[in-house]
Coordinates of C-alpha atoms in Angstrom, one line a residue:
M1 CA 112.7 -58.7 57.4
T2 CA 111.7 -62.6 59.2
Q3 CA 113.9 -64.8 58.9
H4 CA 112.2 -68.2 57.7
R5 CA 113.8 -71.7 59.2
P6 CA 113.9 -74.7 56.4
V7 CA 111.1 -76.6 56.1
R8 CA 112.3 -80.1 57.0
A9 CA 110.0 -83.0 56.6
A10 CA 110.2 -87.1 57.5
Y11 CA 109.2 -89.5 55.3
T12 CA 109.4 -92.7 57.6
G13 CA 109.3 -97.0 57.2
T14 CA 110.9 -99.9 57.7
F15 CA 111.6 -99.9 54.2
D16 CA 112.4 -103.8 53.8
P17 CA 113.6 -103.5 51.7
I18 CA 113.2 -100.5 49.4
T19 CA 111.2 -100.1 46.8
N20 CA 110.9 -97.8 43.3
G21 CA 107.6 -96.8 44.9
H22 CA 108.9 -95.4 48.0
A23 CA 112.4 -93.5 46.0
D24 CA 109.7 -92.2 43.8
V25 CA 107.9 -90.7 46.9
I26 CA 110.8 -89.7 48.3
R27 CA 112.2 -87.7 45.2
R28 CA 109.2 -85.8 44.9
A29 CA 108.5 -85.3 48.3
A30 CA 112.6 -84.2 48.2
R31 CA 111.1 -81.4 45.8
M32 CA 108.6 -80.2 47.6
F33 CA 110.5 -79.6 51.3
D34 CA 113.7 -77.9 51.6
E35 CA 115.1 -81.1 54.3
L36 CA 113.4 -84.3 53.8
I37 CA 114.9 -87.0 56.7
V38 CA 114.2 -90.5 55.6
A39 CA 113.8 -92.2 59.1
V40 CA 114.1 -95.9 58.3
S41 CA 112.3 -97.2 61.7
S42 CA 112.7 -100.5 63.5
N43 CA 110.2 -102.5 64.5
A44 CA 110.6 -105.5 66.6
S45 CA 107.6 -107.1 65.6
K46 CA 108.2 -107.3 61.5
K47 CA 110.4 -110.4 60.7
S48 CA 112.8 -108.5 58.0
I49 CA 115.1 -109.6 55.4
F50 CA 117.6 -106.8 56.0
D51 CA 118.8 -105.7 59.2
H52 CA 118.3 -102.1 60.9
D53 CA 121.9 -101.5 59.4
E54 CA 120.9 -102.7 56.4
R55 CA 117.9 -101.0 55.6
V56 CA 119.8 -97.6 56.5
E57 CA 122.7 -98.7 54.2
L58 CA 120.7 -99.9 51.3
A59 CA 118.3 -96.6 51.4
R60 CA 121.7 -94.1 51.6
E61 CA 123.4 -96.3 48.5
V62 CA 119.7 -95.6 46.9
L63 CA 119.0 -91.8 47.0
A64 CA 122.7 -90.7 47.5
D65 CA 122.1 -88.6 44.9
V66 CA 119.4 -86.0 46.6
D67 CA 121.0 -83.7 47.6
N68 CA 118.5 -82.1 50.4
V69 CA 117.9 -86.0 51.7
R70 CA 119.2 -87.7 54.1
V71 CA 118.7 -91.6 55.3
M72 CA 118.9 -91.9 59.1
A73 CA 117.8 -94.6 61.8
A74 CA 115.2 -94.3 64.1
S75 CA 113.4 -96.2 67.3
G76 CA 110.3 -95.7 69.2
L77 CA 107.9 -93.1 68.4
I78 CA 108.0 -91.5 65.2
V79 CA 106.8 -87.9 66.7
N80 CA 109.6 -87.9 69.4
F81 CA 111.9 -88.6 66.2
A82 CA 110.2 -85.7 64.4
R83 CA 110.8 -83.7 68.0
D84 CA 114.3 -84.2 68.2
H85 CA 115.0 -83.5 64.9
E86 CA 113.1 -80.6 64.4
V87 CA 110.3 -82.2 61.6
D88 CA 107.4 -79.9 60.4
V89 CA 105.5 -82.2 58.3
F90 CA 105.2 -86.4 57.8
V91 CA 105.4 -87.5 54.0
R92 CA 103.1 -91.1 53.9
G93 CA 103.5 -92.4 50.4
V94 CA 99.1 -93.7 49.7
R95 CA 98.8 -96.7 46.9
G96 CA 95.2 -97.0 48.1
V97 CA 92.1 -96.5 49.9
G98 CA 93.3 -99.3 52.5
D99 CA 96.9 -97.6 52.6
Y100 CA 95.0 -94.3 53.1
E101 CA 92.6 -95.7 55.8
Y102 CA 96.2 -96.7 57.7
E103 CA 97.9 -93.6 57.4
K104 CA 95.0 -91.1 58.4
Q105 CA 94.5 -93.1 61.3
M106 CA 97.9 -93.1 61.9
A107 CA 98.6 -89.3 61.3
V108 CA 96.0 -88.4 63.8
M109 CA 96.9 -90.1 66.5
N110 CA 100.5 -88.4 65.5
R111 CA 98.2 -85.1 65.9
H112 CA 97.3 -85.9 69.1
L113 CA 100.8 -87.2 70.2
D114 CA 101.7 -83.5 68.5
A115 CA 99.6 -80.7 67.0
S116 CA 102.8 -79.2 65.6
I117 CA 103.1 -82.1 63.2
D118 CA 101.5 -81.6 60.1
T119 CA 101.3 -85.6 57.9
V120 CA 101.3 -85.1 53.6
F121 CA 99.7 -88.0 51.6
L122 CA 101.4 -88.4 48.1
A123 CA 100.1 -91.2 45.6
P124 CA 103.2 -92.5 43.7
S125 CA 103.5 -92.5 40.3
P126 CA 101.4 -95.0 38.4
E127 CA 104.0 -97.2 37.5
Y128 CA 104.8 -98.3 41.3
A129 CA 101.3 -98.2 43.0
H130 CA 101.0 -102.2 42.8
I131 CA 104.8 -102.3 44.8
S132 CA 105.0 -103.0 48.4
S133 CA 107.6 -104.6 50.3
T134 CA 105.9 -107.5 51.4
L135 CA 105.1 -108.4 47.6
V136 CA 108.8 -108.0 46.9
R137 CA 109.8 -109.9 49.6
E138 CA 107.0 -112.6 48.6
I139 CA 108.8 -113.0 45.2
A140 CA 112.6 -112.5 46.3
F141 CA 112.0 -115.9 48.1
L142 CA 110.1 -117.4 45.0
D143 CA 112.8 -116.8 43.4
G144 CA 110.6 -114.3 41.2
R145 CA 112.0 -111.3 38.8
I146 CA 111.9 -108.3 41.2
S147 CA 113.9 -106.2 38.6
G148 CA 112.2 -102.7 38.2
L149 CA 110.5 -103.5 42.1
V150 CA 113.5 -102.3 43.3
P151 CA 116.6 -100.3 42.4
E152 CA 119.2 -102.5 40.6
I153 CA 121.6 -102.6 44.0
V154 CA 118.5 -103.3 46.0
A155 CA 117.5 -106.4 43.7
E156 CA 121.5 -107.5 44.2
R157 CA 120.9 -107.7 47.3
L158 CA 117.7 -109.1 47.9
R159 CA 118.8 -112.3 45.6
A160 CA 122.1 -112.5 47.5
K161 CA 120.2 -113.3 50.6
T162 CA 117.1 -115.1 49.0
A163 CA 119.5 -117.2 46.8
G164 CA 119.0 -121.0 48.3

């Protein structure tokens, strides 16, 4: 009998901040794979509200109850991260046509860089399909209501960052 290696997936992003939409896709993907790495990427071209370490910490707090999820910091090409951590599949959340076009292009490029890694797309649950980190940051900076958009621990930290 052949021993089957567990299927390891990675869900990557900057998660600035991690939203209820991210958490929804991550929790659902965790049920599909033996292991799921949430790779919190650094992106020097984006102005982040939370620094890299804070984003990793928040993701760990939000996902602490999901046994087969590991949150890790990532930088550089995500394909290299995937090789280093024996990732078989990338998981990507897709809210609409715009996301799909961008994510499809990234999936094809990642496949070009390493044909052994597949990408699967998951639509968020309908109640989260309108949420983006960009909109959450804008609402928070304008002192709008962010409850229901992000986990409460994230909302508290966002309010502290945007106060005043």
